[in-house]
Amino acid sequence: MAFSWDPARYLGYADHRARPFHDLLAQIGAEDPSLVVDLGCGAGNLTALLPRRWPGARVLGSDSSEQMVEAARGAVGPGVELEVGDVRDWPDRGLRPDVLVSNAVLHWLPDHLDLLPGLAGTVAPGGWLAFQVPGSFGAPSHTLVTELAGRAPYAAHTGEVATMASHDPQTYLRLLADLGWEVDAWETTYSHVLTGEDPVFGWISGTGLRPTVQALPPELREQFEAELRPLLRAAYPEHGGVTVMPFRRVFVVARRP
């Protein structure tokens, strides 16, 4: 089921969401790439870091959301090219990036393990593939949404909601190593310190909650959110004016021979 993005809401926790991208970028050993591609560039605030890292490279950001690409045009500066495009169609573009980056995108494609060989195959010899995906789908921030959406009256509308999935670092490592790549794969759990009213709800409302809420008819959306908020508060209690939200992420940085 299709859904739309809200760049402003997504950027509400931009500093927290940026940390994994910085950690991913730090492990890419490319020195002087000709073409760097950000596959799923979103609002472009992180894509803007790529020409700073590699000032001599052509930098291209691609995203399937027209809203996100439009927002990115005001964030990346004149030196970055942007396009609307689907991850699944990337191999058909015929480009050969020296660095292919994908940040918090592939988990939206439940079959992305099947897609990875094709994506990796577009990278130039000696080039780099780097991506990170959330690994927190067993956390209350996700399970509570799924459980509530499965109850009446919501279940009648949420059967075709987009699902998200990711895998352990070892799974990605084996897949790419079997293709002959040198692979570094790891996981990190960030303890995000959040403030404000219902901050975990605010966090997921910009990302994983959107497909479920948009699947509901307008008259049920406020009711669903009103039921979800206290469940999240109980799962992530405030203490001393802050709420701590653990968030596991899985990273892969691989080099093609």
Tab-separated table of C-alpha atoms in Angstrom:
chain	number	residue	atom	x	y	z
A	1	MET	CA	0.000	0.000	0.000
A	2	ALA	CA	1.386	3.405	-1.011
A	3	PHE	CA	1.810	6.202	1.498
A	4	SER	CA	3.260	9.689	1.478
A	5	TRP	CA	6.088	11.299	3.419
A	6	ASP	CA	6.133	14.523	5.385
A	7	PRO	CA	9.711	15.889	5.197
A	8	ALA	CA	9.163	18.403	8.012
A	9	ARG	CA	7.894	15.737	10.397
A	10	TYR	CA	10.671	13.343	9.416
A	11	LEU	CA	13.289	16.010	10.164
A	12	GLY	CA	11.867	16.571	13.648
A	13	TYR	CA	14.605	14.319	15.073
A	14	ALA	CA	17.200	15.057	12.409
A	15	ASP	CA	20.191	15.099	14.768
A	16	HIS	CA	19.347	11.689	16.217
A	17	ARG	CA	18.611	10.187	12.804
A	18	ALA	CA	21.897	11.564	11.422
A	19	ARG	CA	24.152	9.682	13.851
A	20	PRO	CA	23.971	6.319	12.049
A	21	PHE	CA	24.745	7.991	8.723
A	22	HIS	CA	27.888	9.568	10.167
A	23	ASP	CA	28.928	6.200	11.599
A	24	LEU	CA	28.299	4.502	8.258
A	25	LEU	CA	30.182	7.134	6.278
A	26	ALA	CA	33.209	6.906	8.569
A	27	GLN	CA	33.829	3.290	7.535
A	28	ILE	CA	33.868	3.874	3.772
A	29	GLY	CA	37.468	3.851	2.590
A	30	ALA	CA	36.960	5.438	-0.829
A	31	GLU	CA	39.489	8.200	-1.422
A	32	ASP	CA	38.715	9.813	-4.785
A	33	PRO	CA	35.457	8.420	-6.229
A	34	SER	CA	34.092	9.759	-9.500
A	35	LEU	CA	30.417	9.027	-8.805
A	36	VAL	CA	28.763	8.839	-5.369
A	37	VAL	CA	25.079	7.879	-5.180
A	38	ASP	CA	22.719	8.205	-2.217
A	39	LEU	CA	19.958	5.692	-2.922
A	40	GLY	CA	16.916	6.817	-0.957
A	41	CYS	CA	18.235	10.291	-0.225
A	42	GLY	CA	15.110	11.469	1.622
A	43	ALA	CA	15.081	15.145	2.508
A	44	GLY	CA	18.707	15.548	1.425
A	45	ASN	CA	20.089	16.808	4.735
A	46	LEU	CA	22.495	13.859	4.864
A	47	THR	CA	23.152	13.732	1.130
A	48	ALA	CA	24.597	17.232	1.553
A	49	LEU	CA	27.453	15.677	3.530
A	50	LEU	CA	28.688	13.626	0.578
A	51	PRO	CA	30.270	16.420	-1.500
A	52	ARG	CA	32.012	17.609	1.655
A	53	ARG	CA	33.538	14.175	2.108
A	54	TRP	CA	34.384	13.774	-1.585
A	55	PRO	CA	34.555	17.274	-3.110
A	56	GLY	CA	35.755	16.009	-6.481
A	57	ALA	CA	32.927	13.536	-7.007
A	58	ARG	CA	29.724	13.775	-8.947
A	59	VAL	CA	26.991	13.259	-6.306
A	60	LEU	CA	23.525	11.971	-7.161
A	61	GLY	CA	20.605	11.590	-4.754
A	62	SER	CA	17.634	9.432	-5.689
A	63	ASP	CA	14.359	8.890	-3.816
A	64	SER	CA	10.939	7.495	-4.676
A	65	SER	CA	9.113	10.288	-2.815
A	66	GLU	CA	8.499	13.458	-4.805
A	67	GLN	CA	7.890	15.299	-1.515
A	68	MET	CA	11.289	14.268	-0.194
A	69	VAL	CA	13.128	15.134	-3.398
A	70	GLU	CA	11.499	18.549	-3.454
A	71	ALA	CA	12.621	19.142	0.130
A	72	ALA	CA	16.108	17.924	-0.768
A	73	ARG	CA	16.458	20.584	-3.458
A	74	GLY	CA	16.646	23.190	-0.715
A	75	ALA	CA	19.113	21.197	1.383
A	76	VAL	CA	21.834	19.796	-0.847
A	77	GLY	CA	23.189	22.847	-2.637
A	78	PRO	CA	23.844	23.301	-6.363
A	79	GLY	CA	26.562	20.636	-6.589
A	80	VAL	CA	24.244	17.644	-6.020
A	81	GLU	CA	21.983	16.111	-8.661
A	82	LEU	CA	18.578	14.823	-7.572
A	83	GLU	CA	16.063	12.522	-9.176
A	84	VAL	CA	12.826	10.705	-8.356
A	85	GLY	CA	13.454	6.994	-8.674
A	86	ASP	CA	12.669	3.638	-7.088
A	87	VAL	CA	15.355	1.466	-5.502
A	88	ARG	CA	14.049	-1.520	-7.449
A	89	ASP	CA	14.709	0.271	-10.728
A	90	TRP	CA	18.234	1.385	-9.869
A	91	PRO	CA	20.051	-1.397	-11.771
A	92	ASP	CA	18.232	-0.288	-14.935
A	93	ARG	CA	19.767	3.207	-14.707
A	94	GLY	CA	23.037	1.893	-16.129
A	95	LEU	CA	25.224	4.012	-13.843
A	96	ARG	CA	28.377	2.650	-12.184
A	97	PRO	CA	28.917	4.454	-8.879
A	98	ASP	CA	32.205	4.170	-7.045
A	99	VAL	CA	30.268	4.615	-3.798
A	100	LEU	CA	26.655	3.508	-3.415
A	101	VAL	CA	25.113	4.555	-0.094
A	102	SER	CA	21.650	3.666	1.198
A	103	ASN	CA	20.647	4.957	4.619
A	104	ALA	CA	17.528	3.570	6.372
A	105	VAL	CA	15.853	2.594	3.108
A	106	LEU	CA	16.166	-1.116	2.325
A	107	HIS	CA	13.996	-2.234	5.257
A	108	TRP	CA	10.984	-0.800	3.412
A	109	LEU	CA	11.524	-3.572	0.826
A	110	PRO	CA	10.853	-6.907	2.569
A	111	ASP	CA	12.570	-8.768	-0.281
A	112	HIS	CA	15.687	-6.616	-0.289
A	113	LEU	CA	17.966	-9.634	0.193
A	114	ASP	CA	16.917	-10.729	-3.286
A	115	LEU	CA	17.562	-7.229	-4.615
A	116	LEU	CA	21.005	-6.770	-3.074
A	117	PRO	CA	23.009	-8.722	-5.683
A	118	GLY	CA	21.556	-6.558	-8.422
A	119	LEU	CA	22.205	-3.349	-6.521
A	120	ALA	CA	25.734	-4.450	-5.673
A	121	GLY	CA	26.320	-5.379	-9.286
A	122	THR	CA	26.006	-1.737	-10.337
A	123	VAL	CA	29.017	-0.693	-8.215
A	124	ALA	CA	32.219	-0.142	-10.174
A	125	PRO	CA	35.120	-2.576	-9.603
A	126	GLY	CA	36.984	-1.525	-6.484
A	127	GLY	CA	33.960	0.506	-5.381
A	128	TRP	CA	31.988	0.547	-2.157
A	129	LEU	CA	28.468	-0.387	-1.079
A	130	ALA	CA	27.352	0.951	2.304
A	131	PHE	CA	23.952	0.755	3.936
A	132	GLN	CA	22.257	0.723	7.312
A	133	VAL	CA	18.803	-0.476	8.275
A	134	PRO	CA	16.859	-0.379	11.538
A	135	GLY	CA	16.962	-3.608	13.485
A	136	SER	CA	14.353	-2.628	16.036
A	137	PHE	CA	11.216	-4.264	14.668
A	138	GLY	CA	10.852	-6.321	17.826
A	139	ALA	CA	10.858	-3.194	19.996
A	140	PRO	CA	7.660	-1.747	21.511
A	141	SER	CA	7.834	1.230	19.146
A	142	HIS	CA	6.931	-1.215	16.369
A	143	THR	CA	5.134	-4.100	18.051
A	144	LEU	CA	2.604	-1.871	19.803
A	145	VAL	CA	1.615	-0.314	16.485
A	146	THR	CA	1.175	-3.737	14.891
A	147	GLU	CA	-0.820	-5.110	17.812
A	148	LEU	CA	-3.154	-2.125	17.975
A	149	ALA	CA	-3.616	-2.073	14.193
A	150	GLY	CA	-4.695	-5.699	14.363
A	151	ARG	CA	-7.641	-4.933	16.616
A	152	ALA	CA	-11.127	-3.732	15.689
A	153	PRO	CA	-12.041	-1.330	14.242
A	154	TYR	CA	-8.584	-0.776	12.704
A	155	ALA	CA	-7.863	-4.259	11.385
A	156	ALA	CA	-10.419	-3.882	8.611
A	157	HIS	CA	-8.228	-1.169	7.055
A	158	THR	CA	-4.634	-2.186	7.839
A	159	GLY	CA	-4.327	-5.573	6.137
A	160	GLU	CA	-2.278	-4.206	3.241
A	161	VAL	CA	-0.041	-1.843	5.199
A	162	ALA	CA	3.557	-1.748	3.998
A	163	THR	CA	5.710	-4.077	6.061
A	164	MET	CA	9.310	-3.500	7.083
A	165	ALA	CA	12.032	-6.074	7.573
A	166	SER	CA	15.774	-6.313	8.153
A	167	HIS	CA	18.300	-9.035	8.917
A	168	ASP	CA	21.217	-9.667	11.228
A	169	PRO	CA	24.686	-8.453	10.203
A	170	GLN	CA	25.821	-12.040	9.549
A	171	THR	CA	23.125	-12.548	6.922
A	172	TYR	CA	24.239	-9.528	4.911
A	173	LEU	CA	27.897	-10.445	5.385
A	174	ARG	CA	27.426	-13.969	4.029
A	175	LEU	CA	25.404	-12.791	1.034
A	176	LEU	CA	27.979	-10.229	-0.097
A	177	ALA	CA	30.990	-12.381	0.836
A	178	ASP	CA	29.588	-15.132	-1.385
A	179	LEU	CA	29.718	-12.602	-4.225
A	180	GLY	CA	33.416	-12.106	-3.531
A	181	TRP	CA	33.160	-8.798	-1.675
A	182	GLU	CA	35.171	-7.733	1.362
A	183	VAL	CA	32.525	-7.079	4.014
A	184	ASP	CA	32.356	-5.337	7.364
A	185	ALA	CA	28.975	-5.810	9.057
A	186	TRP	CA	27.973	-4.840	12.586
A	187	GLU	CA	25.154	-3.584	14.757
A	188	THR	CA	24.794	-0.726	17.227
A	189	THR	CA	22.041	0.073	19.693
A	190	TYR	CA	21.701	3.816	20.218
A	191	SER	CA	20.118	5.122	23.403
A	192	HIS	CA	18.346	8.216	22.133
A	193	VAL	CA	17.586	10.736	24.872
A	194	LEU	CA	14.334	12.441	23.879
A	195	THR	CA	12.412	15.300	25.438
A	196	GLY	CA	8.973	16.808	25.018
A	197	GLU	CA	5.483	15.372	25.086
A	198	ASP	CA	5.154	11.810	23.795
A	199	PRO	CA	8.548	11.879	22.065
A	200	VAL	CA	8.515	8.233	20.945
A	201	PHE	CA	5.165	8.807	19.298
A	202	GLY	CA	6.640	11.894	17.657
A	203	TRP	CA	9.598	9.870	16.411
A	204	ILE	CA	7.614	7.060	14.805
A	205	SER	CA	4.963	9.389	13.409
A	206	GLY	CA	7.593	10.637	10.951
A	207	THR	CA	8.553	7.134	9.790
A	208	GLY	CA	7.197	3.695	10.654
A	209	LEU	CA	3.769	4.811	11.856
A	210	ARG	CA	2.862	6.617	8.638
A	211	PRO	CA	1.726	3.617	6.560
A	212	THR	CA	-0.627	2.450	9.300
A	213	VAL	CA	-2.155	5.849	10.008
A	214	GLN	CA	-2.608	6.651	6.335
A	215	ALA	CA	-4.322	3.311	5.767
A	216	LEU	CA	-7.050	4.303	8.216
A	217	PRO	CA	-10.037	6.438	7.222
A	218	PRO	CA	-9.786	9.991	8.584
A	219	GLU	CA	-12.424	9.375	11.245
A	220	LEU	CA	-10.290	6.612	12.845
A	221	ARG	CA	-6.869	8.233	12.729
A	222	GLU	CA	-7.209	10.411	15.817
A	223	GLN	CA	-8.757	7.536	17.752
A	224	PHE	CA	-5.877	5.226	16.814
A	225	GLU	CA	-3.251	7.777	17.833
A	226	ALA	CA	-5.079	8.507	21.105
A	227	GLU	CA	-4.960	4.795	21.988
A	228	LEU	CA	-1.351	4.403	20.930
A	229	ARG	CA	0.123	7.314	22.875
A	230	PRO	CA	-0.415	5.904	26.410
A	231	LEU	CA	0.872	2.491	25.302
A	232	LEU	CA	4.116	4.088	24.150
A	233	ARG	CA	4.393	6.173	27.311
A	234	ALA	CA	4.121	3.018	29.405
A	235	ALA	CA	6.736	1.213	27.309
A	236	TYR	CA	9.115	4.195	27.327
A	237	PRO	CA	8.532	5.955	30.657
A	238	GLU	CA	9.789	9.473	31.216
A	239	HIS	CA	12.355	9.894	33.967
A	240	GLY	CA	13.834	13.179	35.086
A	241	GLY	CA	12.255	15.025	32.180
A	242	VAL	CA	13.717	12.752	29.485
A	243	THR	CA	12.668	9.583	27.702
A	244	VAL	CA	15.277	7.058	26.602
A	245	MET	CA	14.497	5.129	23.435
A	246	PRO	CA	16.895	2.281	22.564
A	247	PHE	CA	17.201	1.870	18.807
A	248	ARG	CA	19.147	-0.991	17.205
A	249	ARG	CA	20.621	-0.499	13.746
A	250	VAL	CA	22.480	-2.851	11.401
A	251	PHE	CA	25.380	-1.599	9.262
A	252	VAL	CA	27.123	-3.013	6.203
A	253	VAL	CA	30.138	-1.575	4.412
A	254	ALA	CA	31.521	-3.706	1.587
A	255	ARG	CA	34.136	-3.290	-1.125
A	256	ARG	CA	33.941	-4.893	-4.528
A	257	PRO	CA	37.132	-6.577	-5.733
